[in-house]
Short mmCIF file of C-alpha atoms and ligand atoms in Angstrom, two decimals:
data_model
loop_
_atom_site.label_atom_id
_atom_site.label_comp_id
_atom_site.label_asym_id
_atom_site.label_seq_id
_atom_site.Cartn_x
_atom_site.Cartn_y
_atom_site.Cartn_z
CA MET A 1097 0.18 0.08 0.00
CA THR A 1098 1.34 3.55 -0.76
CA ALA A 1099 0.27 6.03 1.58
CA SER A 1100 0.06 9.51 -0.65
CA LEU A 1101 2.43 11.82 0.54
CA PRO A 1102 0.91 15.17 2.16
CA PRO A 1103 2.08 18.22 0.33
CA ALA A 1104 4.84 20.13 1.30
CA VAL A 1105 4.34 23.61 2.37
CA PRO A 1106 7.05 26.11 2.19
CA PHE A 1107 7.26 29.12 4.41
CA PHE A 1108 7.87 31.49 1.85
CA PRO A 1109 6.66 31.37 -1.88
CA PRO A 1110 8.91 29.20 -3.98
CA ALA A 1111 8.45 31.07 -7.22
CA LEU A 1112 7.28 34.33 -6.04
CA PHE A 1113 7.57 36.48 -9.11
CA GLU A 1114 7.40 33.61 -11.46
CA ALA A 1115 4.53 35.11 -12.80
CA ASP A 1116 5.91 38.64 -13.24
CA ARG A 1117 9.10 37.56 -14.82
CA PRO A 1118 8.33 38.45 -18.60
CA ALA A 1119 7.11 42.05 -17.18
CA LEU A 1120 9.99 42.19 -14.95
CA ILE A 1121 12.15 41.48 -17.94
CA GLY A 1122 10.42 43.92 -20.22
CA LEU A 1123 10.67 46.78 -17.81
CA VAL A 1124 14.52 45.80 -17.59
CA ARG A 1125 14.71 46.56 -21.29
CA GLU A 1126 12.78 49.47 -21.18
CA VAL A 1127 14.58 51.56 -18.68
CA GLY A 1128 17.52 50.49 -19.87
CA LEU A 1129 17.14 51.22 -23.40
CA ASP A 1130 15.28 54.54 -22.27
CA PRO A 1131 17.18 57.40 -24.31
CA GLU A 1132 16.78 59.43 -20.73
CA GLN A 1133 19.57 57.18 -18.85
CA ARG A 1134 17.57 57.75 -15.80
CA PHE A 1135 17.96 54.84 -13.54
CA ILE A 1136 17.38 56.55 -10.04
CA LEU A 1137 14.54 58.97 -8.71
CA GLY A 1138 13.35 59.66 -11.91
CA ARG A 1139 9.94 59.67 -13.46
CA ARG A 1140 8.93 56.08 -12.44
CA THR A 1141 9.68 56.83 -9.30
CA ALA A 1142 7.53 60.00 -8.87
CA ALA A 1143 4.54 58.02 -10.77
CA PHE A 1144 5.00 55.39 -8.21
CA GLU A 1145 5.24 57.77 -5.43
CA ASP A 1146 1.87 59.48 -6.70
CA ARG A 1147 -0.02 56.20 -7.22
CA LEU A 1148 0.34 55.24 -3.57
CA ARG A 1149 0.13 59.08 -2.66
CA GLU A 1150 -3.44 58.95 -4.11
CA ASP A 1151 -4.40 55.57 -2.87
CA LEU A 1152 -3.91 56.36 0.64
CA GLU A 1153 -4.71 60.00 0.36
CA ALA A 1154 -1.32 61.12 2.11
CA ALA A 1155 0.09 64.40 2.37
CA ASP A 1156 3.57 62.84 0.60
CA VAL A 1157 4.71 59.21 -0.09
CA VAL A 1158 8.96 59.62 -0.63
CA ALA A 1159 10.21 56.24 -2.02
CA CYS A 1160 13.79 55.79 -0.24
CA SER A 1161 16.40 52.45 -0.24
CA SER A 1162 14.92 50.21 2.37
CA GLY A 1163 12.33 50.13 5.58
CA THR A 1164 15.27 50.73 7.65
CA SER A 1165 16.56 53.49 6.19
CA ALA A 1166 12.99 55.11 6.22
CA LEU A 1167 13.00 54.83 10.11
CA SER A 1168 16.53 56.57 9.83
CA LEU A 1169 15.43 59.11 7.68
CA VAL A 1170 12.03 59.84 9.51
CA LEU A 1171 14.08 60.21 12.69
CA ARG A 1172 16.40 62.35 11.18
CA ALA A 1173 13.31 64.80 9.70
CA MET A 1174 12.11 64.86 13.32
CA ASP A 1175 15.16 65.94 14.96
CA VAL A 1176 15.78 63.33 17.18
CA GLY A 1177 19.17 63.05 18.07
CA PRO A 1178 21.81 62.53 21.06
CA GLY A 1179 20.55 63.36 24.61
CA ASP A 1180 16.56 62.25 23.02
CA GLU A 1181 14.79 59.22 24.34
CA VAL A 1182 12.61 57.12 21.93
CA ILE A 1183 10.18 54.55 23.08
CA VAL A 1184 10.35 51.55 21.08
CA PRO A 1185 8.71 48.09 21.82
CA ALA A 1186 11.20 45.10 23.48
CA PHE A 1187 10.01 42.40 20.71
CA GLY A 1188 10.87 42.81 17.19
CA CYS A 1189 13.26 43.44 14.78
CA ALA A 1190 16.45 45.18 15.07
CA PRO A 1191 16.05 48.21 13.13
CA LEU A 1192 13.42 49.38 16.08
CA ALA A 1193 16.17 50.01 18.14
CA ALA A 1194 19.01 50.41 15.72
CA SER A 1195 17.89 53.05 13.86
CA VAL A 1196 17.37 55.07 17.02
CA VAL A 1197 20.73 54.02 18.29
CA ASP A 1198 22.01 55.55 14.37
CA VAL A 1199 20.88 58.90 15.08
CA GLY A 1200 22.65 59.05 18.51
CA ALA A 1201 19.19 59.00 20.71
CA THR A 1202 18.63 56.10 23.15
CA PRO A 1203 15.93 53.43 22.79
CA VAL A 1204 14.06 53.01 25.63
CA PHE A 1205 12.10 49.52 25.85
CA ALA A 1206 8.55 48.86 26.71
CA ASP A 1207 6.94 45.34 27.33
CA ILE A 1208 4.11 44.41 24.97
CA ARG A 1209 0.83 42.94 25.16
CA PRO A 1210 0.73 39.17 25.51
CA ASP A 1211 -1.93 38.77 22.91
CA THR A 1212 -0.90 40.86 19.76
CA MET A 1213 2.54 41.20 20.98
CA THR A 1214 2.49 44.87 20.01
CA MET A 1215 4.15 47.45 22.34
CA ASP A 1216 1.82 48.05 25.42
CA PRO A 1217 0.34 51.88 25.80
CA ASP A 1218 0.30 51.65 29.24
CA GLU A 1219 3.92 50.36 29.62
CA ALA A 1220 5.11 52.72 27.29
CA GLU A 1221 3.43 55.76 29.17
CA ARG A 1222 5.40 54.67 32.17
CA LEU A 1223 8.70 55.15 30.60
CA VAL A 1224 7.96 59.04 29.46
CA THR A 1225 10.55 61.41 30.86
CA GLU A 1226 11.31 64.80 30.30
CA ARG A 1227 14.06 63.42 27.76
CA THR A 1228 11.27 61.51 25.57
CA LYS A 1229 11.11 62.98 22.12
CA ALA A 1230 9.43 60.18 20.30
CA VAL A 1231 7.38 57.35 20.50
CA MET A 1232 7.68 54.22 17.71
CA PRO A 1233 4.87 51.09 18.16
CA ALA A 1234 5.37 48.65 15.62
CA HIS A 1235 2.68 47.04 14.00
CA MET A 1236 3.80 43.09 14.33
CA PHE A 1237 3.37 40.03 12.32
CA SER A 1238 -0.60 40.30 11.43
CA VAL A 1239 -1.81 42.46 13.93
CA MET A 1240 -1.64 46.67 14.20
CA ALA A 1241 -0.77 48.05 17.37
CA ASP A 1242 -2.98 50.00 19.19
CA MET A 1243 -2.66 53.39 17.60
CA PRO A 1244 -5.62 55.38 18.98
CA ARG A 1245 -3.85 54.94 22.63
CA PHE A 1246 -0.39 55.99 21.27
CA ALA A 1247 -1.73 58.78 19.14
CA GLU A 1248 -3.59 59.90 22.42
CA LEU A 1249 -0.22 59.14 24.44
CA ALA A 1250 1.66 61.44 22.00
CA ARG A 1251 -0.61 63.98 21.90
CA ARG A 1252 -0.82 64.35 25.84
CA HIS A 1253 2.73 64.15 26.18
CA GLY A 1254 3.53 66.34 23.48
CA LEU A 1255 5.76 63.57 21.69
CA ARG A 1256 6.56 62.61 18.17
CA LEU A 1257 4.71 59.70 17.15
CA LEU A 1258 6.37 57.35 14.19
CA GLU A 1259 4.84 54.15 13.20
CA ASP A 1260 7.02 51.25 12.21
CA SER A 1261 4.28 50.06 9.73
CA ALA A 1262 6.68 48.38 7.64
CA VAL A 1263 5.08 45.18 7.56
CA ALA A 1264 1.37 46.79 7.49
CA GLN A 1265 0.90 48.11 4.02
CA GLY A 1266 -2.91 47.61 3.01
CA GLY A 1267 -3.75 47.35 6.70
CA VAL A 1268 -6.60 49.73 7.96
CA LEU A 1269 -7.91 50.57 11.48
CA ARG A 1270 -10.60 52.36 12.18
CA GLY A 1271 -10.99 53.45 8.44
CA VAL A 1272 -7.07 55.27 8.96
CA PRO A 1273 -4.47 53.25 6.85
CA ALA A 1274 -1.47 51.89 8.51
CA GLY A 1275 1.28 54.52 8.47
CA LEU A 1276 -1.03 57.43 8.64
CA TRP A 1277 -1.86 57.42 12.22
CA GLY A 1278 1.60 58.75 13.45
CA GLU A 1279 3.16 61.59 11.90
CA ALA A 1280 4.71 59.41 9.74
CA GLY A 1281 4.97 55.93 8.82
CA LEU A 1282 6.86 53.60 6.41
CA TYR A 1283 6.33 50.29 4.22
CA SER A 1284 9.11 48.08 3.62
CA PHE A 1285 9.37 46.32 -0.23
CA VAL A 1286 12.09 43.89 0.46
CA GLN A 1287 10.83 40.77 -1.37
CA VAL A 1288 8.97 38.82 1.58
CA LYS A 1289 6.99 41.66 2.58
CA THR A 1290 3.29 41.69 1.34
CA CYS A 1291 4.08 44.26 -1.20
CA GLY A 1292 7.81 43.39 -1.72
CA MET A 1293 9.52 43.39 -4.73
CA PRO A 1294 12.94 41.42 -6.42
CA GLY A 1295 15.21 43.88 -4.38
CA GLU A 1296 15.44 46.31 -1.44
CA GLY A 1297 13.37 49.69 -0.92
CA GLY A 1298 10.59 51.16 0.95
CA VAL A 1299 8.41 54.00 1.43
CA VAL A 1300 8.20 57.07 3.81
CA VAL A 1301 4.40 58.06 4.20
CA THR A 1302 3.02 61.29 6.00
CA ARG A 1303 0.10 63.68 6.45
CA ASP A 1304 2.63 66.32 6.98
CA PRO A 1305 3.96 68.03 3.65
CA ALA A 1306 6.70 69.48 5.54
CA LEU A 1307 7.67 66.86 7.09
CA GLY A 1308 7.62 64.90 3.74
CA GLU A 1309 9.65 67.77 1.99
CA LYS A 1310 12.42 67.02 4.76
CA VAL A 1311 12.49 63.43 4.28
CA ARG A 1312 13.04 64.07 0.18
CA MET A 1313 15.71 66.52 1.23
CA LEU A 1314 17.33 63.67 3.64
CA ARG A 1315 17.35 60.80 1.21
CA ASN A 1316 19.68 62.45 -1.31
CA HIS A 1317 22.20 63.98 0.45
CA GLY A 1318 20.08 66.84 2.03
CA GLN A 1319 19.54 68.57 -1.49
CA TYR A 1320 16.26 70.08 -2.68
CA ALA A 1321 14.52 67.94 -5.61
CA GLY A 1322 16.06 69.86 -9.00
CA ARG A 1323 18.90 71.73 -7.45
CA ARG A 1324 21.78 69.72 -6.98
CA PHE A 1325 24.88 70.30 -5.05
CA VAL A 1326 23.03 72.96 -2.85
CA HIS A 1327 23.08 71.03 0.90
CA HIS A 1328 20.52 72.06 3.30
CA THR A 1329 21.17 69.59 5.86
CA VAL A 1330 23.27 66.71 6.34
CA GLY A 1331 21.69 63.85 4.55
CA LEU A 1332 22.09 60.17 3.42
CA ASN A 1333 22.23 58.36 0.17
CA SER A 1334 18.67 56.70 0.39
CA ARG A 1335 17.16 56.82 -3.35
CA PHE A 1336 14.84 54.53 -5.24
CA ASP A 1337 15.64 52.86 -8.43
CA GLU A 1338 13.78 53.21 -11.80
CA ILE A 1339 13.41 49.30 -12.73
CA GLN A 1340 11.80 48.75 -9.31
CA ALA A 1341 9.66 51.52 -9.67
CA ALA A 1342 8.04 50.58 -12.87
CA PHE A 1343 7.71 47.05 -11.28
CA GLN A 1344 5.97 48.07 -8.41
CA THR A 1345 3.89 50.08 -10.43
CA TYR A 1346 2.75 47.25 -12.59
CA ARG A 1347 2.26 45.18 -9.83
CA TYR A 1348 0.43 47.50 -7.67
CA SER A 1349 -2.91 46.57 -9.20
CA SER A 1350 -2.59 42.90 -8.06
CA PHE A 1351 -1.70 43.60 -4.45
CA PRO A 1352 -5.31 43.76 -2.90
CA ALA A 1353 -5.75 40.49 -4.32
CA ARG A 1354 -2.70 39.04 -2.78
CA LEU A 1355 -3.48 40.77 0.39
CA ALA A 1356 -7.15 39.23 0.25
CA ARG A 1357 -5.72 35.65 -0.36
CA ARG A 1358 -3.64 36.18 3.00
CA ALA A 1359 -6.64 37.38 5.10
CA GLU A 1360 -8.84 34.51 3.76
CA ILE A 1361 -5.73 32.04 5.00
CA ALA A 1362 -5.40 33.80 8.33
CA ALA A 1363 -9.37 34.03 8.95
CA TYR A 1364 -9.33 30.28 8.23
CA TYR A 1365 -6.49 29.29 10.56
CA THR A 1366 -8.13 31.61 13.56
CA GLU A 1367 -11.39 29.54 12.97
CA ARG A 1368 -9.74 26.70 12.96
CA PHE A 1369 -7.40 27.47 16.07
CA THR A 1370 -9.62 29.25 18.43
CA PRO A 1371 -11.45 26.50 19.75
CA LEU A 1372 -7.90 24.93 20.86
CA ALA A 1373 -7.67 27.59 23.82
CA GLY A 1374 -6.60 26.16 26.83
CA ARG A 1375 -4.90 23.32 24.89
CA GLY A 1376 -1.51 25.23 24.27
CA VAL A 1377 -1.70 27.00 21.05
CA VAL A 1378 -3.21 30.34 21.02
CA PRO A 1379 -3.93 32.09 17.53
CA PRO A 1380 -4.04 35.92 17.18
CA PRO A 1381 -7.03 38.03 18.52
CA PRO A 1382 -9.94 37.23 15.95
CA ASP A 1383 -10.80 41.10 15.14
CA ARG A 1384 -10.80 41.88 11.34
CA ASP A 1385 -10.20 45.33 11.75
CA GLY A 1386 -6.47 46.71 12.19
CA ARG A 1387 -5.21 43.38 10.49
CA CYS A 1388 -2.23 43.04 7.99
CA PHE A 1389 -1.45 39.58 7.32
CA TYR A 1390 2.51 39.64 6.68
CA VAL A 1391 2.88 36.76 9.05
CA TYR A 1392 0.46 34.68 10.81
CA THR A 1393 1.67 33.82 14.22
CA VAL A 1394 0.33 31.32 17.13
CA LEU A 1395 1.55 31.36 20.49
CA ALA A 1396 2.20 27.89 21.92
CA GLU A 1397 3.29 26.53 25.03
CA ASP A 1398 5.43 24.04 23.73
CA ARG A 1399 6.67 25.67 20.60
CA GLU A 1400 9.82 23.73 19.57
CA ALA A 1401 7.31 20.63 19.48
CA LEU A 1402 4.92 21.94 17.77
CA GLY A 1403 7.62 23.26 15.05
CA ALA A 1404 9.02 19.86 14.70
CA HIS A 1405 5.56 18.21 14.40
CA LEU A 1406 4.93 20.59 11.65
CA ALA A 1407 8.55 19.89 10.29
CA GLU A 1408 8.02 15.91 10.22
CA TRP A 1409 4.82 16.73 7.94
CA GLY A 1410 6.73 18.86 5.57
CA VAL A 1411 5.50 22.07 6.86
CA ALA A 1412 7.97 24.89 7.33
CA THR A 1413 7.78 27.23 10.27
CA HIS A 1414 9.55 30.37 11.05
CA VAL A 1415 10.73 31.91 14.62
CA TYR A 1416 11.35 35.67 13.99
CA TYR A 1417 12.49 36.93 17.45
CA PRO A 1418 13.92 34.36 19.28
CA CYS A 1419 14.99 36.96 22.25
CA PRO A 1420 13.81 40.45 23.38
CA LEU A 1421 15.53 43.08 21.68
CA PRO A 1422 17.24 44.49 24.84
CA ALA A 1423 18.79 41.04 25.41
CA HIS A 1424 20.61 41.18 22.14
CA ARG A 1425 24.23 42.12 22.66
CA ALA A 1426 24.12 45.08 20.40
CA PHE A 1427 21.18 46.49 22.57
CA ALA A 1428 21.85 45.72 26.03
CA PRO A 1429 24.24 49.02 26.69
CA TYR A 1430 20.41 50.73 26.35
CA ALA A 1431 19.17 48.07 28.70
CA PRO A 1432 18.78 49.08 32.52
CA PRO A 1433 20.70 46.88 34.68
CA GLY A 1434 18.12 44.41 36.23
CA ALA A 1435 15.26 45.49 33.70
CA ARG A 1436 12.92 42.75 32.47
CA TRP A 1437 10.41 42.59 29.86
CA PRO A 1438 8.22 39.38 30.70
CA ARG A 1439 5.77 39.42 27.99
CA ALA A 1440 8.52 40.01 25.46
CA GLU A 1441 10.38 36.82 26.79
CA GLN A 1442 7.16 34.79 26.86
CA ALA A 1443 6.31 35.65 23.36
CA ALA A 1444 10.04 34.98 22.16
CA ARG A 1445 9.80 31.47 23.61
CA ARG A 1446 6.26 31.18 22.43
CA HIS A 1447 5.82 32.52 18.81
CA LEU A 1448 5.79 30.54 15.72
CA ALA A 1449 5.04 31.75 12.30
CA LEU A 1450 2.89 29.66 10.07
CA PRO A 1451 2.87 29.71 6.33
CA VAL A 1452 0.31 32.35 5.24
CA HIS A 1453 1.54 33.53 1.91
CA HIS A 1454 -1.01 34.16 -1.12
CA LEU A 1455 0.46 31.31 -3.20
CA LEU A 1456 -0.75 28.52 -0.80
CA THR A 1457 -3.50 26.26 -2.27
CA ASP A 1458 -6.40 25.43 0.02
CA ALA A 1459 -5.09 22.13 0.59
CA GLN A 1460 -1.95 23.26 1.96
CA VAL A 1461 -3.83 25.90 3.99
CA GLN A 1462 -5.97 22.81 5.39
CA HIS A 1463 -3.11 20.78 5.91
CA VAL A 1464 -1.25 22.95 7.81
CA ALA A 1465 -4.47 23.59 10.07
CA ASP A 1466 -5.07 19.96 10.61
CA LEU A 1467 -1.66 19.19 11.93
CA VAL A 1468 -2.13 22.29 14.54
CA CYS A 1469 -4.92 21.35 15.37
CA ALA A 1470 -4.04 17.01 16.04
CA PHE A 1471 -1.07 18.25 18.15
CA ALA A 1472 -3.03 20.47 20.12
CA THR A 1473 -5.62 17.76 20.75
CA GLU A 1474 -3.11 14.90 21.03
CA ARG A 1475 -1.30 17.02 23.60
CA SER A 1476 -4.26 17.78 25.96
C1 LIG B 51 11.15 44.57 7.76
C2 LIG B 51 11.08 45.27 8.65
C3 LIG B 51 11.71 46.71 8.52
C4 LIG B 51 12.93 46.85 7.50
O1 LIG B 51 12.75 47.05 6.58
P1 LIG B 51 13.59 46.52 5.37
O2 LIG B 51 13.32 47.02 4.26
O3 LIG B 51 14.15 45.28 5.41
O4 LIG B 51 14.96 47.52 5.81
C5 LIG B 51 11.52 47.66 9.88
N1 LIG B 51 10.37 47.09 10.73
C6 LIG B 51 9.72 46.03 10.58
C7 LIG B 51 8.67 45.98 11.81
C8 LIG B 51 10.22 44.98 9.67
O5 LIG B 51 9.56 44.00 9.62
#
């Protein structure tokens, strides 16, 4: 008897840009053969920025070289620097702390909420001092941070509000797109992100035209657009590529469908996993508002055993942040001695990301859900 093998389920799509290859090659030719010979910050970049700006009803969208660079540009545009403190989540990716260190300011780590894994506004508020200049919540995995609370907190304490919305493009909370809750937000286009592209890039999005103008200058060595060699401020090289701009514009119209497929898969997982409460596997809170579906993450009491069980049946999973930010050697100098972030530590121990990309088939999605349910049921 031959048992049919279940389909292998890769974490990232194995043929991410397969369907777009002819278009991509066409655009390489088009830009490459254009007599204009403009390969960065040309009309294609401007057109892509306009497309996003109109779509979001933002004041400005400024394309730059990466999501990390977008964070640095905004912190600089807000004049965050030496002597300033910026409150960041204790659980998340390195650029959250590194971008603050990079401008000479001090990251102050706030603990997270146990269910959403995003920064806890009450914890953030406890850490406000007279040196606090900005607060920088980040949307995590598939859940947006509590932006109404952070906006209110920033207003009350007179703080700048920078929203790390790198993973949340297309997410909307109470009618406001991710990235537009604060004074500035950003999206990353590194290939694994929901609106990723074959290369590196990002955008700053803002409702504040003056801030947008400053970011525009800073991304190109502090020069005004169109006036080269006049430097108003010390900037960076964080420019955007014309081939990528053409590709992003071409592919943007299919972005909602790709996001919708991710949302559909996430909704199915949550429906299957919600009854597992009390059995050691906890899905993200089931709300549909303020969701982005970059990564679908469960919290598992025995994360290693669940990961091994899924691997045994061909399903790849991912642990994003195995330790809290202040526990890394790079950021330990900014952690007050003896301080603890118990919920960040617990999330670091328990989170496990399941495949949720738009190219998964229904059979693959069901296979993943069946395995998780069987694991939780057998264990309890
Ligand atoms: C990916 C990511 C970034 C950085 O974006 P890059 O384009 O990779 O530099 C910043 N913040 C968060 C939360 C991210 O997930």
